[in-house]
Tab-separated table of C-alpha atoms in Angstrom:
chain	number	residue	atom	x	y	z
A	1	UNK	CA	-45.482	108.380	-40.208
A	2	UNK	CA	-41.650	108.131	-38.990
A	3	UNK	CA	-42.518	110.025	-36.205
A	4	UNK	CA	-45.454	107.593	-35.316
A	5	UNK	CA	-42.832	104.617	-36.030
A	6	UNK	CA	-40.351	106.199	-33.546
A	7	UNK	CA	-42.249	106.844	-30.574
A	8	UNK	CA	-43.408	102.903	-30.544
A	9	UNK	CA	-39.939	102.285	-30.892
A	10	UNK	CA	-39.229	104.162	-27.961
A	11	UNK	CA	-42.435	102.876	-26.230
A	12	UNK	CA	-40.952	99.275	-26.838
A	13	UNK	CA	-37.581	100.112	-25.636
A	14	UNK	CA	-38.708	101.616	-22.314
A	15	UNK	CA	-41.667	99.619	-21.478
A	16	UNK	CA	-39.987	95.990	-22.199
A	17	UNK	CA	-36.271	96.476	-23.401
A	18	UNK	CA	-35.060	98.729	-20.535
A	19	UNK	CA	-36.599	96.528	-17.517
A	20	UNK	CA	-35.528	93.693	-18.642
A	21	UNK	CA	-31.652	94.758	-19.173
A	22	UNK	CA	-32.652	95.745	-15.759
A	23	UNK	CA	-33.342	92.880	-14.534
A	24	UNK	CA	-30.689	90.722	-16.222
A	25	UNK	CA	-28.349	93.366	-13.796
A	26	UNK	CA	-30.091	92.177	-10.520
A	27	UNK	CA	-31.042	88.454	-11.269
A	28	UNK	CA	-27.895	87.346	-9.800
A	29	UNK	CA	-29.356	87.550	-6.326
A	30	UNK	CA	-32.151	85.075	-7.211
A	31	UNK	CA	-31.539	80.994	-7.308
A	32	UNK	CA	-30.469	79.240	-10.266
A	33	UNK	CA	-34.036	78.010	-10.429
A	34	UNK	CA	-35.504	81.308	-10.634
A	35	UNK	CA	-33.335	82.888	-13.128
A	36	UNK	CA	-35.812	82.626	-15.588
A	37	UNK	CA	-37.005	85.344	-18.706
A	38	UNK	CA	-39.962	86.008	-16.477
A	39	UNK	CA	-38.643	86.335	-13.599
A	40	UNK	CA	-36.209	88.437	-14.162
A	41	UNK	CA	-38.566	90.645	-16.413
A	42	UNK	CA	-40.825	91.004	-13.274
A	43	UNK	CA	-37.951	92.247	-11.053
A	44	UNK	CA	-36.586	94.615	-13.617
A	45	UNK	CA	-39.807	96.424	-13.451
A	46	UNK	CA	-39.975	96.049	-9.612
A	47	UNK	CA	-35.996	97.680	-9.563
A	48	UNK	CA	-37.747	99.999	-12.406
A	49	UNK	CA	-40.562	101.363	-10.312
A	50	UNK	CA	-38.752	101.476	-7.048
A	51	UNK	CA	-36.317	103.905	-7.971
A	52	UNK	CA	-38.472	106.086	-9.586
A	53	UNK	CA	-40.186	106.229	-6.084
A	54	UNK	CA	-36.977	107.136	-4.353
A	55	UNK	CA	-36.451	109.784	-6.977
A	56	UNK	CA	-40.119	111.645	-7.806
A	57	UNK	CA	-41.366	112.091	-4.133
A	58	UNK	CA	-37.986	113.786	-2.673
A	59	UNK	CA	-38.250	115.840	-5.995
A	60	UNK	CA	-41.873	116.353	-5.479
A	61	UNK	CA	-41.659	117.127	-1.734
A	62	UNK	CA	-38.213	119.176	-2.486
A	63	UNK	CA	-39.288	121.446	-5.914
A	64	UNK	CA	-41.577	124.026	-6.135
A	65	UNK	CA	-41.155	125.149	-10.134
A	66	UNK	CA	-40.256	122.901	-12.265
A	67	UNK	CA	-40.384	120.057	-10.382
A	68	UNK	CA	-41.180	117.133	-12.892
A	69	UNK	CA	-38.409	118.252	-15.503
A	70	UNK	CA	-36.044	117.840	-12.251
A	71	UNK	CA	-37.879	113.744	-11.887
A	72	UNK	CA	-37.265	113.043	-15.006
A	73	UNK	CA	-33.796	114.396	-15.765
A	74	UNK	CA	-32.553	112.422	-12.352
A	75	UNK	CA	-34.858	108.931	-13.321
A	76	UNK	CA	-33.300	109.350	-16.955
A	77	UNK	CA	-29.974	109.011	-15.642
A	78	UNK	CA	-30.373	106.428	-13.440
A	79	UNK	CA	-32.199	104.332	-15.688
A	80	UNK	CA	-29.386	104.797	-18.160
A	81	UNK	CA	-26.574	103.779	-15.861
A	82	UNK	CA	-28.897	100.983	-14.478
A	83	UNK	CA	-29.458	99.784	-18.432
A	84	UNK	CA	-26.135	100.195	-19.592
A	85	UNK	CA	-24.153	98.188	-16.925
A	86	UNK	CA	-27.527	95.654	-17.314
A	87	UNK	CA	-26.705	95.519	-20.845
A	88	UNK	CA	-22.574	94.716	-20.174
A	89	UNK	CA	-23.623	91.952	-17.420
A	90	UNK	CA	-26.132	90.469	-20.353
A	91	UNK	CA	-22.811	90.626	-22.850
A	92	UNK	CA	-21.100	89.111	-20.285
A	93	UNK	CA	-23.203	86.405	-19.975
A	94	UNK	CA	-23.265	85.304	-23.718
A	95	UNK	CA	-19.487	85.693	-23.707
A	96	UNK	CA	-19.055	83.074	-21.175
A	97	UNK	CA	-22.170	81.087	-22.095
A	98	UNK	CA	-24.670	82.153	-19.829
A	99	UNK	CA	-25.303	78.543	-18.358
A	100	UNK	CA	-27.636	78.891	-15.214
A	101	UNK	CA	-27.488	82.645	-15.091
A	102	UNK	CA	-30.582	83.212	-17.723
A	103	UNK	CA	-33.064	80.610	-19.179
A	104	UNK	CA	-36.711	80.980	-20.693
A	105	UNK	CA	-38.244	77.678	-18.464
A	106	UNK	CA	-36.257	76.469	-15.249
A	107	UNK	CA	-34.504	73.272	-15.801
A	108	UNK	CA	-31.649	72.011	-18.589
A	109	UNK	CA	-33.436	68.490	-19.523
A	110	UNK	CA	-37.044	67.383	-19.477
A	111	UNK	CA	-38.759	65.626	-16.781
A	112	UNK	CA	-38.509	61.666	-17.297
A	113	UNK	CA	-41.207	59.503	-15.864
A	114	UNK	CA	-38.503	58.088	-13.521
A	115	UNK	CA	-37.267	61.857	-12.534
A	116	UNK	CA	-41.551	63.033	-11.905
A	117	UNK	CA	-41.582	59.656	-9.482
A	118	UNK	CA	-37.854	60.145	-7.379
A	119	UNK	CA	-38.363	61.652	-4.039
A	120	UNK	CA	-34.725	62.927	-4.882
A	121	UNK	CA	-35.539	64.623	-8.125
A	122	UNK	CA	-36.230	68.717	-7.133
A	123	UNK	CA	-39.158	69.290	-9.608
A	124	UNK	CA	-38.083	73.167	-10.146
A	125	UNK	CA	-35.118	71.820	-11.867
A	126	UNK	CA	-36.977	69.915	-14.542
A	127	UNK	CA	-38.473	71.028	-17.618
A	128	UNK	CA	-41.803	69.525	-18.487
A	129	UNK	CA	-42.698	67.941	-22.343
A	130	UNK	CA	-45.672	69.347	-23.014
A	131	UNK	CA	-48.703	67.674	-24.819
A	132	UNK	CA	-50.331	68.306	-27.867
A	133	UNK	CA	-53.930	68.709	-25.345
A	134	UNK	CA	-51.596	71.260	-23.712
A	135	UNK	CA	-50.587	73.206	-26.360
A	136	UNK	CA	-53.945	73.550	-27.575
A	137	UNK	CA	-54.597	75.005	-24.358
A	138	UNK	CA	-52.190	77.691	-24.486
A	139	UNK	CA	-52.522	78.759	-27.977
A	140	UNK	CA	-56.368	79.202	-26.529
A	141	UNK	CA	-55.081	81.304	-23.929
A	142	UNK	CA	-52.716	82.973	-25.857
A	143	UNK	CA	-56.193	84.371	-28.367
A	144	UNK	CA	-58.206	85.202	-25.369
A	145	UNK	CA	-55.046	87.353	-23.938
A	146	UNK	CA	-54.844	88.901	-27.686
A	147	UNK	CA	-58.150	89.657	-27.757
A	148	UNK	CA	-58.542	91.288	-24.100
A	149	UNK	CA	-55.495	93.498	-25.431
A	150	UNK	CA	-57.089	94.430	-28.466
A	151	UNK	CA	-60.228	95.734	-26.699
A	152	UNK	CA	-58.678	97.134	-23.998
A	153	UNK	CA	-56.897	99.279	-26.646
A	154	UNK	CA	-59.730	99.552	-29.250
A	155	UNK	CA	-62.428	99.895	-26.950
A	156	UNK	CA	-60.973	101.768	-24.515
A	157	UNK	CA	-63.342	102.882	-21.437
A	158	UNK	CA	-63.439	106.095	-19.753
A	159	UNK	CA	-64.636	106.831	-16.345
A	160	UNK	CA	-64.904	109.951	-13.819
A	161	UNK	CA	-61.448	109.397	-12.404
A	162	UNK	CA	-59.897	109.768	-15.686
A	163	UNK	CA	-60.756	113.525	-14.886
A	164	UNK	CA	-58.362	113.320	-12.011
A	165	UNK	CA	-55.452	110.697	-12.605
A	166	UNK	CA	-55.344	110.951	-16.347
A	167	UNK	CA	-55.470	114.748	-15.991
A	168	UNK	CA	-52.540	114.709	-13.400
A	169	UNK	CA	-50.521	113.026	-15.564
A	170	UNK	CA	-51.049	115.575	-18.537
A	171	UNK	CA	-50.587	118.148	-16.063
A	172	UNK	CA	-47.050	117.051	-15.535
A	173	UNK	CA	-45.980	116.232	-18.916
A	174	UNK	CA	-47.005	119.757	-19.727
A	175	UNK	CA	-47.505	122.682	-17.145
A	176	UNK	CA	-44.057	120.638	-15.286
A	177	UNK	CA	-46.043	120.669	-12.148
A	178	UNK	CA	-46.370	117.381	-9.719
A	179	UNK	CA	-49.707	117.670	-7.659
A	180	UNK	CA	-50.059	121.104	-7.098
A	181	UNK	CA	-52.481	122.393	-9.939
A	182	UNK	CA	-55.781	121.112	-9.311
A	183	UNK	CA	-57.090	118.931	-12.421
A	184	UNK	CA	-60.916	119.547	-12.064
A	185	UNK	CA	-60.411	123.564	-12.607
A	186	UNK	CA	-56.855	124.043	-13.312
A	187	UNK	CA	-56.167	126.596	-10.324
A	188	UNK	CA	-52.662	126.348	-8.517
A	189	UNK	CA	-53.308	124.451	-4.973
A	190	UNK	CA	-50.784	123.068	-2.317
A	191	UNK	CA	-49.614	119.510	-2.439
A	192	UNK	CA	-52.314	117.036	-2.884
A	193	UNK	CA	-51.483	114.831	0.147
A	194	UNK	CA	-54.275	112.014	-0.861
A	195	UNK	CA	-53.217	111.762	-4.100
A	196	UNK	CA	-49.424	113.076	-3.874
A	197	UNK	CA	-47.985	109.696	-3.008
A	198	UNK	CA	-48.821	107.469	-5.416
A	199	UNK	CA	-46.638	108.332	-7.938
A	200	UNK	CA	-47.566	106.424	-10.666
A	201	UNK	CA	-49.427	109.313	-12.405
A	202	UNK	CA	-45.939	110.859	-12.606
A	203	UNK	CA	-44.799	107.770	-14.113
A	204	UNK	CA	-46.930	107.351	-16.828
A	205	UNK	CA	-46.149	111.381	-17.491
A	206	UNK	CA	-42.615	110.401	-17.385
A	207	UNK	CA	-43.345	108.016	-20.291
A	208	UNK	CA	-45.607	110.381	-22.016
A	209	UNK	CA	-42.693	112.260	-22.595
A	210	UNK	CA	-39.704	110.360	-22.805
A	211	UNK	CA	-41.577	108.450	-25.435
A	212	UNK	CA	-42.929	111.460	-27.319
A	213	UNK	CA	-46.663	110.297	-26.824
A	214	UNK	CA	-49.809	112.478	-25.369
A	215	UNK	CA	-50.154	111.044	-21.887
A	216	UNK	CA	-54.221	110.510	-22.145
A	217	UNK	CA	-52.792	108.016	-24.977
A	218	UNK	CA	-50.448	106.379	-22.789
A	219	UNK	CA	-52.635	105.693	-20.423
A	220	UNK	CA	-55.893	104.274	-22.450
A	221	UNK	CA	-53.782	102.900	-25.456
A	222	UNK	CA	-50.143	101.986	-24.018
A	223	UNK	CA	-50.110	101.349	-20.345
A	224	UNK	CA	-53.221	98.296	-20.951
A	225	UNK	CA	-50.616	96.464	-23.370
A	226	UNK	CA	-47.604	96.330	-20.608
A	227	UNK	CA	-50.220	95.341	-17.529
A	228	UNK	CA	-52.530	93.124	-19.366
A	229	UNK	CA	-49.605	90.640	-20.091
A	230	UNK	CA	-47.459	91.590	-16.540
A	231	UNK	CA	-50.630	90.435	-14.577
A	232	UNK	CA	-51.231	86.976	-16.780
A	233	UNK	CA	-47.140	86.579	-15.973
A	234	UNK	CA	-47.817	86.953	-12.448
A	235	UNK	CA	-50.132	84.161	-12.631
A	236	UNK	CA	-48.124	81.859	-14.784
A	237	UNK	CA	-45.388	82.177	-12.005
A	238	UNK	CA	-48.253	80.914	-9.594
A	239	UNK	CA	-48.959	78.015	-11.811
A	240	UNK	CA	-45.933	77.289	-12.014
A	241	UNK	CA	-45.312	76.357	-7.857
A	242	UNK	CA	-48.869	75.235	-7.944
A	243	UNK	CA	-48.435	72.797	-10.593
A	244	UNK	CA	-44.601	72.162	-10.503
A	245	UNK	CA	-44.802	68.449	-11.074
A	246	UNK	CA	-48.013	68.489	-13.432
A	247	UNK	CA	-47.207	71.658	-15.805
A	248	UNK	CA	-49.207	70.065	-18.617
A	249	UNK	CA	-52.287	72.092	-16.131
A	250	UNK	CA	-50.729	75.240	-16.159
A	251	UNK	CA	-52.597	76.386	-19.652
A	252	UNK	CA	-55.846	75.414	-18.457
A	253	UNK	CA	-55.373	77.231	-15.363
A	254	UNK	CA	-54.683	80.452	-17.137
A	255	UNK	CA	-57.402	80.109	-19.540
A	256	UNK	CA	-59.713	79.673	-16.367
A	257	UNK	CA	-58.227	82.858	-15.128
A	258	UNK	CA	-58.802	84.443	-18.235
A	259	UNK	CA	-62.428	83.456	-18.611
A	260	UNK	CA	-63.174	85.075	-15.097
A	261	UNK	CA	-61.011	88.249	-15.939
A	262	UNK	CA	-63.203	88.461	-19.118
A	263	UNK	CA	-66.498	88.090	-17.128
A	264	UNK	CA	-65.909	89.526	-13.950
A	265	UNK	CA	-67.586	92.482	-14.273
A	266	UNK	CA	-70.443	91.712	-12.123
A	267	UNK	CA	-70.037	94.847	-10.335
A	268	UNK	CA	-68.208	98.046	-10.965
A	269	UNK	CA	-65.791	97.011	-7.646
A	270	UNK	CA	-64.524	93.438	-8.502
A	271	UNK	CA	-61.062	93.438	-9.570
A	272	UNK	CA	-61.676	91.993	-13.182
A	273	UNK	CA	-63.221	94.957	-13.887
A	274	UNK	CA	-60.702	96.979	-12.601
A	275	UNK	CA	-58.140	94.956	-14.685
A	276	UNK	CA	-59.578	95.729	-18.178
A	277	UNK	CA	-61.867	99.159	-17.974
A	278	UNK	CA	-59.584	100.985	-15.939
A	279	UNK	CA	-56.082	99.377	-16.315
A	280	UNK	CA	-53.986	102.382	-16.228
A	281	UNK	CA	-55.190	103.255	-12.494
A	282	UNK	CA	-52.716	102.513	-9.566
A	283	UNK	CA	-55.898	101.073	-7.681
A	284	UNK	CA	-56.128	98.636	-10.624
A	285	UNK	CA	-52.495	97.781	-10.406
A	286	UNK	CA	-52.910	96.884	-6.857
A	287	UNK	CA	-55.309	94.666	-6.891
A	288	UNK	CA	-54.982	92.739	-10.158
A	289	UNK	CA	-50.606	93.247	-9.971
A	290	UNK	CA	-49.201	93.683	-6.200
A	291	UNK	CA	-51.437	91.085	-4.687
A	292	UNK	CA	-50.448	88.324	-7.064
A	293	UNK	CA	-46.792	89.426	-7.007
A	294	UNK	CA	-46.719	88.519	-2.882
A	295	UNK	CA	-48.559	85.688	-3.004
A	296	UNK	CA	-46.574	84.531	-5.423
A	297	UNK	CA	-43.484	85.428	-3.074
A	298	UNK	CA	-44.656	83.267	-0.176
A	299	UNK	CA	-45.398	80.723	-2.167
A	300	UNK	CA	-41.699	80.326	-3.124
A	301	UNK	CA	-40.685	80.903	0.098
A	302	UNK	CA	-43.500	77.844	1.045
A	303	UNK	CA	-41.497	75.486	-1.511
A	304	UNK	CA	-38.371	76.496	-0.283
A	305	UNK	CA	-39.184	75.480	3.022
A	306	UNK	CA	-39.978	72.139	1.635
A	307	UNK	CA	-36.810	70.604	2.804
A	308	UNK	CA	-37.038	67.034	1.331
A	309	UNK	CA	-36.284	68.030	-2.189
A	310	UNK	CA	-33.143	67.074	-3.641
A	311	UNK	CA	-31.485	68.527	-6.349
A	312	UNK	CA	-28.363	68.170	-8.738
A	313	UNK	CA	-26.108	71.177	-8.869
A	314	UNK	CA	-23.547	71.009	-11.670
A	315	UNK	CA	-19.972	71.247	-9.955
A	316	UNK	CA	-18.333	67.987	-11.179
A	317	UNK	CA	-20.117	64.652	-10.328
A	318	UNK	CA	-21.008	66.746	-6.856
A	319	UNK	CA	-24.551	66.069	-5.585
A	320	UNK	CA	-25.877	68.649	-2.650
A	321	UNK	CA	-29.498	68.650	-1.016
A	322	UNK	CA	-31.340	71.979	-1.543
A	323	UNK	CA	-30.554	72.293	2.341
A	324	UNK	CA	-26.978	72.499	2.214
A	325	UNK	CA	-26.850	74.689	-1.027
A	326	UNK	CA	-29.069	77.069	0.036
A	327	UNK	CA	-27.283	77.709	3.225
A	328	UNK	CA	-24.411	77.982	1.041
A	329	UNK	CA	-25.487	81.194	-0.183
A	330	UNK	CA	-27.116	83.333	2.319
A	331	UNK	CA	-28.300	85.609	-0.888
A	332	UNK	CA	-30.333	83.164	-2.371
A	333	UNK	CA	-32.031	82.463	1.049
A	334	UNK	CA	-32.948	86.534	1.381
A	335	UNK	CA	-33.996	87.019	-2.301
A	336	UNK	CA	-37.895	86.523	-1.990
A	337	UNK	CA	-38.060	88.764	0.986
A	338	UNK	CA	-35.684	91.461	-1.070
A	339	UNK	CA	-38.555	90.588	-3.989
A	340	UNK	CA	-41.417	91.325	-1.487
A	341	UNK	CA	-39.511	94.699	-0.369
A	342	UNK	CA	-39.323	95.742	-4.098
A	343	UNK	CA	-43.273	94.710	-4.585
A	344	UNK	CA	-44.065	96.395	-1.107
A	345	UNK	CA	-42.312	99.790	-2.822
A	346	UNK	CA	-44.727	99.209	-6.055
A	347	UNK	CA	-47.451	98.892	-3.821
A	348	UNK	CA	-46.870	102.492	-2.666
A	349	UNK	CA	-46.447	103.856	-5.849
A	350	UNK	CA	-49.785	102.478	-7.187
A	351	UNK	CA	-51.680	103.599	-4.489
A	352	UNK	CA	-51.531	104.259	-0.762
A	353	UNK	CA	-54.546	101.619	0.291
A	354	UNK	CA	-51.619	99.263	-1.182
A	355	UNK	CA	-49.330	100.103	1.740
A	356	UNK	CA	-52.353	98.919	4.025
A	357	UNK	CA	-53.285	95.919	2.427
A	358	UNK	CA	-49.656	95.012	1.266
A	359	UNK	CA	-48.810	94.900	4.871
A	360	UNK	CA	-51.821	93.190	5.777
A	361	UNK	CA	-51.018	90.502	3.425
A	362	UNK	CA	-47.516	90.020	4.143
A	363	UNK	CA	-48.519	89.745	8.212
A	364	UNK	CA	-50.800	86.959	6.673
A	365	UNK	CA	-49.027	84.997	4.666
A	366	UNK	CA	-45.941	85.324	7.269
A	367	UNK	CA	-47.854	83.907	9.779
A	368	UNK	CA	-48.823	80.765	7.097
A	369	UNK	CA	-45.043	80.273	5.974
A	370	UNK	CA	-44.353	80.036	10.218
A	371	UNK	CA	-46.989	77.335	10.581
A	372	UNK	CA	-45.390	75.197	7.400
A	373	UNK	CA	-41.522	76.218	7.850
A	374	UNK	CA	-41.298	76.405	11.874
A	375	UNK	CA	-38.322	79.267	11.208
A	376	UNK	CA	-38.918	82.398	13.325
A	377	UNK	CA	-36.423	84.548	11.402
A	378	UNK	CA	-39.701	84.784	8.919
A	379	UNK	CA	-40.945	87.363	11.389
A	380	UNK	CA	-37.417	89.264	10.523
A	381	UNK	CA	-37.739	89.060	7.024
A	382	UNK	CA	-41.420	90.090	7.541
A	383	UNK	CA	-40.621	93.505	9.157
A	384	UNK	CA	-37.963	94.564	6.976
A	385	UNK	CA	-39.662	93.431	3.827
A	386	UNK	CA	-42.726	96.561	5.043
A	387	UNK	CA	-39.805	99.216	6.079
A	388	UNK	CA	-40.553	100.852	3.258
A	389	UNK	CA	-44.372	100.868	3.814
A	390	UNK	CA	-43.230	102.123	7.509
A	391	UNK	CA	-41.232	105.111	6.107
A	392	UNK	CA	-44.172	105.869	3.284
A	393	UNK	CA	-46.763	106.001	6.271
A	394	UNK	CA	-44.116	108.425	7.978
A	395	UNK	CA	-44.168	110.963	5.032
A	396	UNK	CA	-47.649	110.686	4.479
A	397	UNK	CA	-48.607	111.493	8.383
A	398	UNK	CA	-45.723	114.318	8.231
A	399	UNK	CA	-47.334	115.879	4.965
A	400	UNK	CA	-51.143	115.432	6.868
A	401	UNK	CA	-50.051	116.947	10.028
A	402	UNK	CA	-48.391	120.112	8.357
């Protein structure tokens, strides 16, 4: 029983505690207005997953015995230096109040009739009162989200490619092999180039063992309650730009999206069914995770290009335009395209049709944001944001041409 009590301890602490100390470390590149729990939970996990990219393939491509005990010693120890200094910056933080650096809703007051009406009020800064209709609403989405949980764990589906991804997971966590035993008869075979990329078997072995748990069982039982709630978060960020000066919507939007999650599954290829019979899959991830994540990106970068908001910044009776303060800090203008280079590295790591499509999508939705914003240096932000998807293309045509 204390064993069973300490590896969901441990499952707690690196699934939500570690990412988020994480992300408290990096959040100071984002605007005031972003600095939010979410947020900064979301890029924790994006800082999370991209350095365990940088780290598993070189030790994959590098290693021929023992190659996963070699992953997971170096990810330990980055994680733990990347936690630990988090963890000081969060203690710093408290210590000097933490005003504008960390807050669970954007905004320090709530939205007065007056503000909702001003053409000078910036409706990211404003906190919204909600209803009692509106609260209703969320505590209905909150029970449909507990319930999809509960049978995603309870009920938990299996499929033919749990004899490959699920298997290459276990094969890691214990023969200490990364893609080179073959899961469907167990015979030694050379690298896997398909399959070698997308790491994210290795990182659900990596859990398996740092948190003491079979990994068949973190991938049906664990893995559903972390992307269950990441993808609803994802949306709630969406709501959020798409409903920034009527939030009292945002519940019934996610209920909507959690109704067609629920009953998507009119055919075995629509991403709702994806999202709750085969959650642990990098494929799934893509599609119901990555795709959100960027176009949720652009559409900050969309209401940042909105020029004609106004906003208060707290520096004495000092009032700025969201023009001359964000060209006050060239950071803050770069953050969504370092975001989308973080999601673009996910992307890779779920699966390598997210490379293609990731790109796809951020060519896309560039060439939207140039149509409303009118700046070219989108197109630079563009092609660095895919540089990684450039480089994973690279090593995937190097390992394909050997």
């Amino acid at each position: 029983m204390l064993l069973v009590a300490w590896s969901i301890l441990k499952i707690i602490i690196w699934l939500f505690v570690i990412p988020f100390f994480i992300g408290v470390l990096f959040n100071g590149v984002l605007p005031v207005v972003r600095r939010t729990i979410g947020i900064t939970f979301i890029l924790g996990y994006m800082v999370y997953f991209a350095v365990f990219e940088v780290i598993a393939i070189p030790c994959m491509l590098h290693y021929v015995y023992n190659a996963f005990s070699y992953c997971t010693k170096y990810y330990l120890i980055a994680v733990l230096i990347l936690t630990i200094l988090g963890m000081f910056r969060c203690l710093q933080v408290v210590k000097t109040g933490g005003e504008g650096y960390l807050s669970l809703f954007p905004g320090e007051t709530h939205a007065s009739a007056r503000d909702l009406l001003s053409p000078r009020s910036d409706p990211r800064m404003l906190k919204m009162a909600y209803s009692l209709e509106s609260k209703i609403y969320w505590g209905v989405f909150f029970v449909l989200l507990l319930l999809q949980i509960v049978l995603a764990v309870v009920m938990s589906s299996f499929d033919g490619d749990d004899a490959y991804y699920v298997v290459e997971s276990l094969l890691a966590q214990q023969a200490d092999v990364m893609n080179t035993i073959l899961p469907y008869i167990g015979t030694s075979t050379k690298l896997d180039i398909r399959h070698a990329l997308a790491v994210i078997t290795m990182w659900i072995a990596f859990m398996a063992r740092i948190c003491g748990v079979h990994a068949t069982i973190m991938s049906h039982s664990v893995i559903p309650l972390l992307i269950i709630p990441f993808v609803y978060l994802a949306y709630v960020e969406i709501a959020r730009i798409l409903f920034r000066r009527r939030q009292e919507i945002i519940p019934v939007f996610m209920v909507i999206i959690s109704v067609l999650m629920m009953f998507g599954n009119v055919s075995i290829y629509t991403p709702a069914t994806f999202f709750l019979t085969r959650t642990w899959q990098g494929k799934a991830m893509v599609c119901n995770l990555v795709f959100p994540l960027i176009f949720w990106v652009f559409l900050w970068m969309l209401e940042d290009s909105q020029k004609t908001f106004w906003f208060s910044k707290k520096s004495g009776n000092k009032t700025e335009s969201y023009e001359e303060y964000s060209d006050s800090r060239v950071l803050y203008r770069i953050s969504p395209w370092i975001f989308l280079t973080l999601i673009n590295m996910f992307s890779g790591i779920c699966s390598s049709m997210g490379v293609i499509f990731g790109s796809g999508l951020c060519a896309l939705f560039t060439l939207v944001l140039l149509l409303f914003a009118r700046n070219f240096k989108a197109v630079i932000g563009a092609v660095c944001c895919v540089i990684p998807n450039m480089i994973y293309l690279l090593v995937y045509l190097g390992l394909f041409m050997r």
